[in-house]
PDB file of C-alpha atoms in Angstrom:
ATOM      1  CA  UNK V 828       0.005   0.298  -0.332  1.00 98.00           C
ATOM      2  CA  UNK V 829       1.029   3.671  -1.130  1.00 98.00           C
ATOM      3  CA  UNK V 830      -0.135   6.537   0.523  1.00 98.00           C
ATOM      4  CA  UNK V 831       0.104  10.342   0.790  1.00 98.00           C
ATOM      5  CA  UNK V 832      -0.405  12.323   3.611  1.00 98.00           C
ATOM      6  CA  UNK V 833       0.337  15.509   5.263  1.00 98.00           C
ATOM      7  CA  UNK V 834       1.642  15.323   8.451  1.00 98.00           C
ATOM      8  CA  UNK V 835       4.632  12.507   7.889  1.00 98.00           C
ATOM      9  CA  UNK V 836       5.759  13.095  11.464  1.00 98.00           C
ATOM     10  CA  UNK V 837       2.226  11.680  12.881  1.00 98.00           C
ATOM     11  CA  UNK V 838       2.642   8.983   9.901  1.00 98.00           C
ATOM     12  CA  UNK V 839       5.821   7.667  11.121  1.00 98.00           C
ATOM     13  CA  UNK V 840       4.611   7.557  14.370  1.00 98.00           C
ATOM     14  CA  UNK V 841       1.120   5.822  14.005  1.00 98.00           C
ATOM     15  CA  UNK V 842       2.827   2.915  12.017  1.00 98.00           C
ATOM     16  CA  UNK V 843       4.992   2.762  14.804  1.00 98.00           C
ATOM     17  CA  UNK V 844       2.242   2.233  17.304  1.00 98.00           C
ATOM     18  CA  UNK V 845       0.715  -0.191  14.729  1.00 98.00           C
ATOM     19  CA  UNK V 846       3.351  -2.484  15.235  1.00 98.00           C
ATOM     20  CA  UNK V 847       5.273  -2.652  11.886  1.00 98.00           C
ATOM     21  CA  UNK V 848       8.836  -2.357  10.887  1.00 98.00           C
ATOM     22  CA  UNK V 849      10.650   0.123  10.009  1.00 98.00           C
ATOM     23  CA  UNK V 850      12.320  -0.765   6.492  1.00 98.00           C
ATOM     24  CA  UNK V 851      14.944   2.036   5.726  1.00 97.00           C
ATOM     25  CA  UNK V 852      12.652   4.843   5.740  1.00 98.00           C
ATOM     26  CA  UNK V 853      14.014   8.476   5.260  1.00 97.00           C
ATOM     27  CA  UNK V 854      13.223  11.831   5.003  1.00 95.00           C
ATOM     28  CA  UNK V 855      10.975  11.453   1.860  1.00 97.00           C
ATOM     29  CA  UNK V 856       9.600   8.126   2.036  1.00 98.00           C
ATOM     30  CA  UNK V 857       8.489   5.897   5.221  1.00 98.00           C
ATOM     31  CA  UNK V 858       9.262   2.191   4.519  1.00 98.00           C
ATOM     32  CA  UNK V 859       7.074  -0.008   6.648  1.00 98.00           C
ATOM     33  CA  UNK V 860       6.528  -3.372   6.273  1.00 98.00           C
ATOM     34  CA  UNK V 861       4.371  -6.308   8.340  1.00 98.00           C
ATOM     35  CA  UNK V 862       6.173 -10.112   9.603  1.00 98.00           C
ATOM     36  CA  UNK V 863       5.223 -11.367   6.578  1.00 98.00           C
ATOM     37  CA  UNK V 864       7.189  -8.947   4.551  1.00 98.00           C
ATOM     38  CA  UNK V 865       3.943  -6.570   3.075  1.00 98.00           C
ATOM     39  CA  UNK V 866       5.234  -2.753   2.181  1.00 98.00           C
ATOM     40  CA  UNK V 867       3.626   0.065   3.788  1.00 98.00           C
ATOM     41  CA  UNK V 868       5.026   3.044   1.643  1.00 98.00           C
ATOM     42  CA  UNK V 869       4.518   6.760   2.871  1.00 98.00           C
ATOM     43  CA  UNK V 870       5.171  10.049   0.940  1.00 98.00           C
ATOM     44  CA  UNK V 871       3.596  13.909   1.750  1.00 98.00           C
ATOM     45  CA  UNK V 872       0.751  14.613  -0.741  1.00 98.00           C
ATOM     46  CA  UNK V 873       2.361  17.189  -2.856  1.00 97.00           C
ATOM     47  CA  UNK V 874       5.491  14.251  -3.585  1.00 98.00           C
ATOM     48  CA  UNK V 875       5.178  14.342  -7.872  1.00 98.00           C
ATOM     49  CA  UNK V 876       6.558  10.701  -7.323  1.00 97.00           C
ATOM     50  CA  UNK V 877       3.266   9.676  -5.800  1.00 98.00           C
ATOM     51  CA  UNK V 878       0.265   8.280  -8.712  1.00 98.00           C
ATOM     52  CA  UNK V 879      -2.674  11.094  -9.132  1.00 97.00           C
ATOM     53  CA  UNK V 880      -5.350  10.435  -5.579  1.00 97.00           C
ATOM     54  CA  UNK V 881      -8.643   9.670  -6.326  1.00 97.00           C
ATOM     55  CA  UNK V 882      -9.768  12.534  -3.702  1.00 97.00           C
ATOM     56  CA  UNK V 883      -8.448  15.573  -2.043  1.00 97.00           C
ATOM     57  CA  UNK V 884      -5.864  15.247   0.852  1.00 97.00           C
ATOM     58  CA  UNK V 885      -3.840  12.319   2.990  1.00 98.00           C
ATOM     59  CA  UNK V 886      -5.154   8.601   1.060  1.00 98.00           C
ATOM     60  CA  UNK V 887      -4.376   5.310  -0.399  1.00 98.00           C
ATOM     61  CA  UNK V 888      -2.198   6.910  -3.793  1.00 98.00           C
ATOM     62  CA  UNK V 889      -1.525   2.816  -4.927  1.00 98.00           C
ATOM     63  CA  UNK V 890      -2.920  -0.666  -4.231  1.00 98.00           C
ATOM     64  CA  UNK V 891       0.357  -3.223  -5.419  1.00 98.00           C
ATOM     65  CA  UNK V 892      -1.141  -6.725  -6.070  1.00 98.00           C
ATOM     66  CA  UNK V 893       1.471  -9.585  -5.961  1.00 97.00           C
ATOM     67  CA  UNK V 894       1.803 -12.457  -8.314  1.00 96.00           C
ATOM     68  CA  UNK V 895       2.404 -15.937  -7.785  1.00 96.00           C
ATOM     69  CA  UNK V 896       5.981 -15.553 -10.460  1.00 97.00           C
ATOM     70  CA  UNK V 897       7.684 -14.060 -13.063  1.00 97.00           C
ATOM     71  CA  UNK V 898       5.300 -15.928 -15.817  1.00 97.00           C
ATOM     72  CA  UNK V 899       1.846 -15.104 -14.204  1.00 96.00           C
ATOM     73  CA  UNK V 900       3.624 -11.498 -13.927  1.00 97.00           C
ATOM     74  CA  UNK V 901       4.063 -11.847 -17.835  1.00 97.00           C
ATOM     75  CA  UNK V 902       0.666 -13.665 -18.424  1.00 96.00           C
ATOM     76  CA  UNK V 903      -1.249 -10.752 -16.403  1.00 96.00           C
ATOM     77  CA  UNK V 904       0.481  -7.589 -17.775  1.00 96.00           C
ATOM     78  CA  UNK V 905       0.216  -9.136 -21.337  1.00 96.00           C
ATOM     79  CA  UNK V 906      -4.030  -9.761 -20.731  1.00 94.00           C
ATOM     80  CA  UNK V 907      -4.364  -6.335 -18.916  1.00 95.00           C
ATOM     81  CA  UNK V 908      -1.912  -4.538 -22.355  1.00 95.00           C
ATOM     82  CA  UNK V 909       0.498  -2.956 -19.666  1.00 94.00           C
ATOM     83  CA  UNK V 910       3.563  -3.446 -17.498  1.00 93.00           C
ATOM     84  CA  UNK V 911       2.729  -0.740 -16.194  1.00 93.00           C
ATOM     85  CA  UNK V 912       0.230   0.349 -13.112  1.00 96.00           C
ATOM     86  CA  UNK V 913      -3.420   0.935 -13.730  1.00 96.00           C
ATOM     87  CA  UNK V 914      -6.090   3.217 -12.595  1.00 97.00           C
ATOM     88  CA  UNK V 915      -9.374   1.927 -11.882  1.00 98.00           C
ATOM     89  CA  UNK V 916     -12.925   3.792 -12.029  1.00 97.00           C
ATOM     90  CA  UNK V 917     -12.087   5.785  -9.223  1.00 97.00           C
ATOM     91  CA  UNK V 918      -8.141   6.913  -9.951  1.00 97.00           C
ATOM     92  CA  UNK V 919      -6.966   4.298  -8.195  1.00 98.00           C
ATOM     93  CA  UNK V 920      -3.514   3.090  -9.487  1.00 98.00           C
ATOM     94  CA  UNK V 921      -3.123  -0.353  -9.000  1.00 98.00           C
ATOM     95  CA  UNK V 922       0.217  -2.143 -10.060  1.00 98.00           C
ATOM     96  CA  UNK V 923       1.494  -5.419 -10.159  1.00 98.00           C
ATOM     97  CA  UNK V 924       4.928  -7.446  -9.169  1.00 97.00           C
ATOM     98  CA  UNK V 925       5.991 -10.874  -8.074  1.00 98.00           C
ATOM     99  CA  UNK V 926       5.237 -11.608  -4.351  1.00 97.00           C
ATOM    100  CA  UNK V 927       8.182 -11.060  -1.804  1.00 95.00           C
ATOM    101  CA  UNK V 928       5.274 -12.520   1.073  1.00 96.00           C
ATOM    102  CA  UNK V 929       7.002 -14.623   3.164  1.00 97.00           C
ATOM    103  CA  UNK V 930       4.726 -17.562   5.083  1.00 96.00           C
ATOM    104  CA  UNK V 931       4.004 -16.659   8.666  1.00 97.00           C
ATOM    105  CA  UNK V 932       1.690 -19.026  11.206  1.00 96.00           C
ATOM    106  CA  UNK V 933      -0.317 -17.180  13.314  1.00 96.00           C
ATOM    107  CA  UNK V 934      -0.261 -17.591  16.633  1.00 95.00           C
ATOM    108  CA  UNK V 935      -2.134 -20.806  17.736  1.00 85.00           C
ATOM    109  CA  UNK V 936      -5.590 -20.344  20.098  1.00 89.00           C
ATOM    110  CA  UNK V 937      -6.791 -23.086  21.662  1.00 92.00           C
ATOM    111  CA  UNK V 938     -10.214 -22.792  23.363  1.00 92.00           C
ATOM    112  CA  UNK V 939     -11.571 -24.776  25.397  1.00 96.00           C
ATOM    113  CA  UNK V 940     -15.226 -26.138  25.755  1.00 95.00           C
ATOM    114  CA  UNK V 941     -17.150 -28.919  26.763  1.00 97.00           C
ATOM    115  CA  UNK V 942     -16.309 -32.018  25.983  1.00 96.00           C
ATOM    116  CA  UNK V 943     -13.202 -30.344  24.335  1.00 96.00           C
ATOM    117  CA  UNK V 944     -10.318 -29.401  25.745  1.00 96.00           C
ATOM    118  CA  UNK V 945      -7.672 -28.173  23.290  1.00 94.00           C
ATOM    119  CA  UNK V 946      -5.667 -25.933  26.032  1.00 94.00           C
ATOM    120  CA  UNK V 947      -4.023 -27.776  29.188  1.00 96.00           C
ATOM    121  CA  UNK V 948      -2.658 -26.458  31.907  1.00 96.00           C
ATOM    122  CA  UNK V 949      -1.836 -23.591  29.852  1.00 94.00           C
ATOM    123  CA  UNK V 950      -3.195 -19.778  29.782  1.00 94.00           C
ATOM    124  CA  UNK V 951      -4.433 -18.235  26.485  1.00 93.00           C
ATOM    125  CA  UNK V 952      -1.759 -15.367  25.325  1.00 94.00           C
ATOM    126  CA  UNK V 953      -2.661 -11.497  26.035  1.00 96.00           C
ATOM    127  CA  UNK V 954      -0.472  -9.465  24.054  1.00 97.00           C
ATOM    128  CA  UNK V 955       1.116  -6.291  25.347  1.00 97.00           C
ATOM    129  CA  UNK V 956       0.551  -4.810  21.578  1.00 98.00           C
ATOM    130  CA  UNK V 957       0.323  -5.990  18.069  1.00 98.00           C
ATOM    131  CA  UNK V 958       2.325  -6.751  14.994  1.00 98.00           C
ATOM    132  CA  UNK V 959       0.316  -7.145  12.481  1.00 98.00           C
ATOM    133  CA  UNK V 960       0.831 -10.191   9.960  1.00 98.00           C
ATOM    134  CA  UNK V 961      -0.075  -9.384   6.451  1.00 98.00           C
ATOM    135  CA  UNK V 962      -2.294  -6.375   4.568  1.00 98.00           C
ATOM    136  CA  UNK V 963      -5.314  -8.869   4.922  1.00 97.00           C
ATOM    137  CA  UNK V 964      -7.668  -6.165   2.553  1.00 98.00           C
ATOM    138  CA  UNK V 965      -8.259  -2.427   1.353  1.00 98.00           C
ATOM    139  CA  UNK V 966     -11.708  -1.151   1.526  1.00 98.00           C
ATOM    140  CA  UNK V 967     -12.237   1.470  -1.205  1.00 98.00           C
ATOM    141  CA  UNK V 968     -15.184   4.125  -1.896  1.00 98.00           C
ATOM    142  CA  UNK V 969     -15.933   3.718  -5.482  1.00 98.00           C
ATOM    143  CA  UNK V 970     -17.991   6.061  -7.934  1.00 95.00           C
ATOM    144  CA  UNK V 971     -19.085   3.883  -9.719  1.00 97.00           C
ATOM    145  CA  UNK V 972     -19.977   0.463  -9.202  1.00 98.00           C
ATOM    146  CA  UNK V 973     -21.164  -1.482 -12.487  1.00 98.00           C
ATOM    147  CA  UNK V 974     -17.252  -0.354 -13.808  1.00 98.00           C
ATOM    148  CA  UNK V 975     -15.555  -0.897 -10.187  1.00 98.00           C
ATOM    149  CA  UNK V 976     -17.057  -5.290 -10.395  1.00 98.00           C
ATOM    150  CA  UNK V 977     -15.320  -5.069 -14.843  1.00 98.00           C
ATOM    151  CA  UNK V 978     -11.979  -3.836 -13.254  1.00 98.00           C
ATOM    152  CA  UNK V 979     -11.868  -6.102 -10.829  1.00 98.00           C
ATOM    153  CA  UNK V 980     -13.593  -9.527 -11.673  1.00 98.00           C
ATOM    154  CA  UNK V 981     -13.758  -8.995 -15.384  1.00 97.00           C
ATOM    155  CA  UNK V 982     -10.106  -7.924 -15.778  1.00 96.00           C
ATOM    156  CA  UNK V 983      -8.029  -8.472 -12.911  1.00 97.00           C
ATOM    157  CA  UNK V 984      -9.994 -11.904 -12.556  1.00 96.00           C
ATOM    158  CA  UNK V 985     -11.434 -11.331  -8.684  1.00 98.00           C
ATOM    159  CA  UNK V 986     -14.310 -13.652  -7.197  1.00 98.00           C
ATOM    160  CA  UNK V 987     -17.407 -12.781  -5.426  1.00 98.00           C
ATOM    161  CA  UNK V 988     -17.629 -13.677  -2.503  1.00 98.00           C
ATOM    162  CA  UNK V 989     -20.225 -11.943  -0.700  1.00 98.00           C
ATOM    163  CA  UNK V 990     -22.664  -8.928  -1.836  1.00 98.00           C
ATOM    164  CA  UNK V 991     -25.373  -6.164  -1.216  1.00 97.00           C
ATOM    165  CA  UNK V 992     -26.798  -6.101  -4.461  1.00 97.00           C
ATOM    166  CA  UNK V 993     -26.373  -2.767  -6.092  1.00 96.00           C
ATOM    167  CA  UNK V 994     -24.839  -1.456  -3.975  1.00 97.00           C
ATOM    168  CA  UNK V 995     -21.351  -3.322  -2.427  1.00 98.00           C
ATOM    169  CA  UNK V 996     -19.298  -6.562  -3.151  1.00 98.00           C
ATOM    170  CA  UNK V 997     -16.412  -8.339  -0.903  1.00 98.00           C
ATOM    171  CA  UNK V 998     -13.993  -9.559  -3.866  1.00 98.00           C
ATOM    172  CA  UNK V 999     -11.288 -12.006  -3.228  1.00 98.00           C
ATOM    173  CA  UNK V1000      -8.128 -12.683  -5.228  1.00 97.00           C
ATOM    174  CA  UNK V1001      -7.521 -15.762  -4.633  1.00 96.00           C
ATOM    175  CA  UNK V1002      -9.828 -19.186  -4.726  1.00 97.00           C
ATOM    176  CA  UNK V1003      -8.408 -20.554  -1.958  1.00 98.00           C
ATOM    177  CA  UNK V1004      -8.562 -17.773  -0.423  1.00 97.00           C
ATOM    178  CA  UNK V1005      -9.418 -15.768   2.484  1.00 98.00           C
ATOM    179  CA  UNK V1006     -13.104 -14.023   2.548  1.00 98.00           C
ATOM    180  CA  UNK V1007     -12.020 -10.895   0.595  1.00 98.00           C
ATOM    181  CA  UNK V1008      -8.650  -8.847  -0.400  1.00 98.00           C
ATOM    182  CA  UNK V1009     -11.165  -6.080  -1.847  1.00 98.00           C
ATOM    183  CA  UNK V1010     -14.736  -4.499  -0.090  1.00 98.00           C
ATOM    184  CA  UNK V1011     -16.359  -2.090  -2.855  1.00 98.00           C
ATOM    185  CA  UNK V1012     -18.637   0.081  -2.210  1.00 98.00           C
ATOM    186  CA  UNK V1013     -21.278   1.896  -4.333  1.00 97.00           C
ATOM    187  CA  UNK V1014     -20.658   6.550  -3.029  1.00 97.00           C
ATOM    188  CA  UNK V1015     -21.347   8.012  -6.469  1.00 94.00           C
ATOM    189  CA  UNK V1016     -19.173  11.485  -6.674  1.00 94.00           C
ATOM    190  CA  UNK V1017     -17.473  10.507  -3.838  1.00 97.00           C
ATOM    191  CA  UNK V1018     -14.722   7.887  -4.068  1.00 97.00           C
ATOM    192  CA  UNK V1019     -12.182   7.587  -1.710  1.00 98.00           C
ATOM    193  CA  UNK V1020     -10.299   5.000   1.048  1.00 98.00           C
ATOM    194  CA  UNK V1021     -12.302   3.324   3.873  1.00 98.00           C
ATOM    195  CA  UNK V1022     -10.697   1.287   5.519  1.00 98.00           C
ATOM    196  CA  UNK V1023      -6.477  -0.443   4.890  1.00 98.00           C
ATOM    197  CA  UNK V1024      -7.245  -3.501   7.306  1.00 98.00           C
ATOM    198  CA  UNK V1025      -4.213  -6.248   8.762  1.00 98.00           C
ATOM    199  CA  UNK V1026      -3.944  -9.582   9.936  1.00 98.00           C
ATOM    200  CA  UNK V1027      -2.869 -10.701  13.463  1.00 98.00           C
ATOM    201  CA  UNK V1028      -3.249 -13.534  14.942  1.00 98.00           C
ATOM    202  CA  UNK V1029      -6.458 -14.167  16.928  1.00 97.00           C
ATOM    203  CA  UNK V1030      -8.463 -12.916  19.957  1.00 97.00           C
ATOM    204  CA  UNK V1031      -6.407 -11.687  21.829  1.00 97.00           C
ATOM    205  CA  UNK V1032      -4.200  -9.963  19.455  1.00 98.00           C
ATOM    206  CA  UNK V1033      -7.346  -7.678  18.060  1.00 98.00           C
ATOM    207  CA  UNK V1034      -7.643  -7.240  21.836  1.00 98.00           C
ATOM    208  CA  UNK V1035      -3.690  -6.444  22.845  1.00 98.00           C
ATOM    209  CA  UNK V1036      -2.661  -4.285  19.410  1.00 98.00           C
ATOM    210  CA  UNK V1037      -6.077  -2.176  20.110  1.00 98.00           C
ATOM    211  CA  UNK V1038      -5.811  -1.120  24.447  1.00 98.00           C
ATOM    212  CA  UNK V1039      -2.373  -0.482  22.933  1.00 98.00           C
ATOM    213  CA  UNK V1040      -2.611   1.986  20.040  1.00 98.00           C
ATOM    214  CA  UNK V1041      -5.330   3.670  23.377  1.00 97.00           C
ATOM    215  CA  UNK V1042      -2.721   3.837  25.227  1.00 97.00           C
ATOM    216  CA  UNK V1043      -0.649   6.061  23.162  1.00 98.00           C
ATOM    217  CA  UNK V1044      -3.687   8.531  22.522  1.00 97.00           C
ATOM    218  CA  UNK V1045      -4.888   6.811  19.486  1.00 98.00           C
ATOM    219  CA  UNK V1046      -8.927   7.548  18.680  1.00 97.00           C
ATOM    220  CA  UNK V1047     -10.894   4.513  17.982  1.00 97.00           C
ATOM    221  CA  UNK V1048     -13.199   4.847  15.118  1.00 96.00           C
ATOM    222  CA  UNK V1049     -15.000   1.458  15.902  1.00 95.00           C
ATOM    223  CA  UNK V1050     -15.201  -1.843  17.839  1.00 95.00           C
ATOM    224  CA  UNK V1051     -13.366  -4.216  19.458  1.00 98.00           C
ATOM    225  CA  UNK V1052     -16.530  -5.938  17.740  1.00 97.00           C
ATOM    226  CA  UNK V1053     -17.356  -8.932  14.829  1.00 97.00           C
ATOM    227  CA  UNK V1054     -18.761  -8.986  11.315  1.00 97.00           C
ATOM    228  CA  UNK V1055     -20.834 -11.618  10.596  1.00 96.00           C
ATOM    229  CA  UNK V1056     -20.555 -12.076   7.271  1.00 97.00           C
ATOM    230  CA  UNK V1057     -16.835 -12.638   7.188  1.00 97.00           C
ATOM    231  CA  UNK V1058     -16.839 -13.781  10.600  1.00 97.00           C
ATOM    232  CA  UNK V1059     -13.768 -11.505  11.871  1.00 98.00           C
ATOM    233  CA  UNK V1060     -13.368  -9.673  14.845  1.00 98.00           C
ATOM    234  CA  UNK V1061     -11.469  -5.829  14.512  1.00 98.00           C
ATOM    235  CA  UNK V1062     -11.218  -2.937  15.831  1.00 98.00           C
ATOM    236  CA  UNK V1063     -10.891   0.838  13.817  1.00 98.00           C
ATOM    237  CA  UNK V1064      -8.828   3.333  14.436  1.00 98.00           C
ATOM    238  CA  UNK V1065      -8.876   6.298  13.252  1.00 98.00           C
ATOM    239  CA  UNK V1066      -5.223   7.414  11.105  1.00 98.00           C
ATOM    240  CA  UNK V1067      -3.555   9.718   9.529  1.00 98.00           C
ATOM    241  CA  UNK V1068      -3.826   8.197   6.698  1.00 98.00           C
ATOM    242  CA  UNK V1069      -7.095   9.780   4.919  1.00 97.00           C
ATOM    243  CA  UNK V1070      -9.345   5.902   6.149  1.00 97.00           C
ATOM    244  CA  UNK V1071      -9.106   4.206   9.035  1.00 98.00           C
ATOM    245  CA  UNK V1072      -6.728   0.460   9.833  1.00 98.00           C
ATOM    246  CA  UNK V1073      -8.199  -2.369  10.953  1.00 98.00           C
ATOM    247  CA  UNK V1074      -6.709  -4.920  13.068  1.00 98.00           C
ATOM    248  CA  UNK V1075      -8.787  -7.983  12.387  1.00 97.00           C
ATOM    249  CA  UNK V1076      -8.816 -12.016  12.440  1.00 98.00           C
ATOM    250  CA  UNK V1077     -10.187 -15.584  11.802  1.00 97.00           C
ATOM    251  CA  UNK V1078     -11.588 -14.393   8.960  1.00 97.00           C
ATOM    252  CA  UNK V1079     -13.142 -17.536   7.143  1.00 98.00           C
ATOM    253  CA  UNK V1080     -11.594 -19.091   4.487  1.00 98.00           C
ATOM    254  CA  UNK V1081     -12.738 -19.421   0.887  1.00 98.00           C
ATOM    255  CA  UNK V1082     -12.197 -22.848  -1.401  1.00 98.00           C
ATOM    256  CA  UNK V1083     -14.405 -23.378  -4.864  1.00 97.00           C
ATOM    257  CA  UNK V1084     -17.159 -24.805  -2.986  1.00 98.00           C
ATOM    258  CA  UNK V1085     -18.297 -21.542  -1.291  1.00 98.00           C
ATOM    259  CA  UNK V1086     -21.562 -19.884  -1.844  1.00 97.00           C
ATOM    260  CA  UNK V1087     -21.950 -16.471  -2.451  1.00 98.00           C
ATOM    261  CA  UNK V1088     -24.618 -14.798  -0.942  1.00 97.00           C
ATOM    262  CA  UNK V1089     -26.839 -11.485  -1.421  1.00 97.00           C
ATOM    263  CA  UNK V1090     -27.762  -9.350   1.663  1.00 96.00           C
ATOM    264  CA  UNK V1091     -29.570  -6.772   2.168  1.00 94.00           C
ATOM    265  CA  UNK V1092     -27.961  -3.806   4.216  1.00 90.00           C
ATOM    266  CA  UNK V1093     -28.537  -3.759   7.285  1.00 88.00           C
ATOM    267  CA  UNK V1094     -26.110  -2.374  10.635  1.00 87.00           C
ATOM    268  CA  UNK V1095     -26.167  -5.746  12.180  1.00 88.00           C
ATOM    269  CA  UNK V1096     -25.123  -7.283   9.219  1.00 89.00           C
ATOM    270  CA  UNK V1097     -21.694  -4.615   9.563  1.00 92.00           C
ATOM    271  CA  UNK V1098     -21.286  -6.456  12.872  1.00 94.00           C
ATOM    272  CA  UNK V1099     -22.373  -9.097  15.587  1.00 94.00           C
ATOM    273  CA  UNK V1100     -21.497  -7.013  18.172  1.00 95.00           C
ATOM    274  CA  UNK V1101     -19.134  -3.722  18.568  1.00 95.00           C
ATOM    275  CA  UNK V1102     -17.684  -1.265  21.004  1.00 94.00           C
ATOM    276  CA  UNK V1103     -19.328   1.916  20.479  1.00 90.00           C
ATOM    277  CA  UNK V1104     -15.565   4.198  21.483  1.00 91.00           C
ATOM    278  CA  UNK V1105     -12.920   1.330  21.963  1.00 95.00           C
ATOM    279  CA  UNK V1106     -12.056   0.559  25.279  1.00 96.00           C
ATOM    280  CA  UNK V1107      -9.455   2.560  27.066  1.00 95.00           C
ATOM    281  CA  UNK V1108      -6.390   0.584  27.678  1.00 95.00           C
ATOM    282  CA  UNK V1109      -5.481   2.318  31.326  1.00 94.00           C
ATOM    283  CA  UNK V1110      -8.343   1.151  32.626  1.00 94.00           C
ATOM    284  CA  UNK V1111     -10.192  -2.009  30.586  1.00 94.00           C
ATOM    285  CA  UNK V1112     -13.216  -0.279  30.277  1.00 94.00           C
ATOM    286  CA  UNK V1113     -15.144   0.802  27.734  1.00 92.00           C
ATOM    287  CA  UNK V1114     -14.686   4.537  26.496  1.00 86.00           C
ATOM    288  CA  UNK V1115     -17.617   6.200  26.225  1.00 77.00           C
ATOM    289  CA  UNK V1116     -18.596   7.416  22.686  1.00 65.00           C
ATOM    290  CA  UNK V1117     -20.633  10.456  22.162  1.00 56.00           C
TER     291      UNK V1117
END
């Protein structure tokens, strides 16, 4: 993910607190990465190196998608008719490269219950902070949903996992794969970034990361909570990047046997449950939301 921001110092502080590894940052370009070496690059909004912005102010400027190998990259470039980046219908730049990710195994979450004993003579983990494993998905407001679906599904070959017909769709880049790598929401005339999600090991790390961010003074957008459609636990924080950043864990895994569903837009389908205003990192009690 490549961002343009108005305050580089604040962006650096957020990424450090978020739990990413500094990977050779300079004054004009912040370079951070997750545990599996997914890159986050940040430049000032006025930096001419950045692709054009889809909205004013701080925002996401480019998504770089990984492919399996050089042969797959060449085939994709031939199909798209370009060996460089291309813009989606909302103006966001998309680039492609051979993936540099490495395999990382999530920390085990052994859950006990009546008749099932998986954790013996051991306590569940408590995390003092999160160290994200990867970037899981990006969520975009789009001007033209039909054209955006043609871009992701028709051109890039994404699959539809679930949808709100006429309003939004959950899209995955590969099968088998996680429930969604992109979620696109129709917002005519106002395309932009909604959020970027970072995967962590389990619900305990979602809580540990969220509490640490709260202690450091970052403001909760919403969470912690759980999405009923993708099954994932979440905690969103307002960020300097033009949208929220999310910790999330335990999302659905989809094979060819997955059956996409159409859903009606309802608040309870965004969150099965959620804490308004977040949890204070010091008292460990709910922050009082306005």
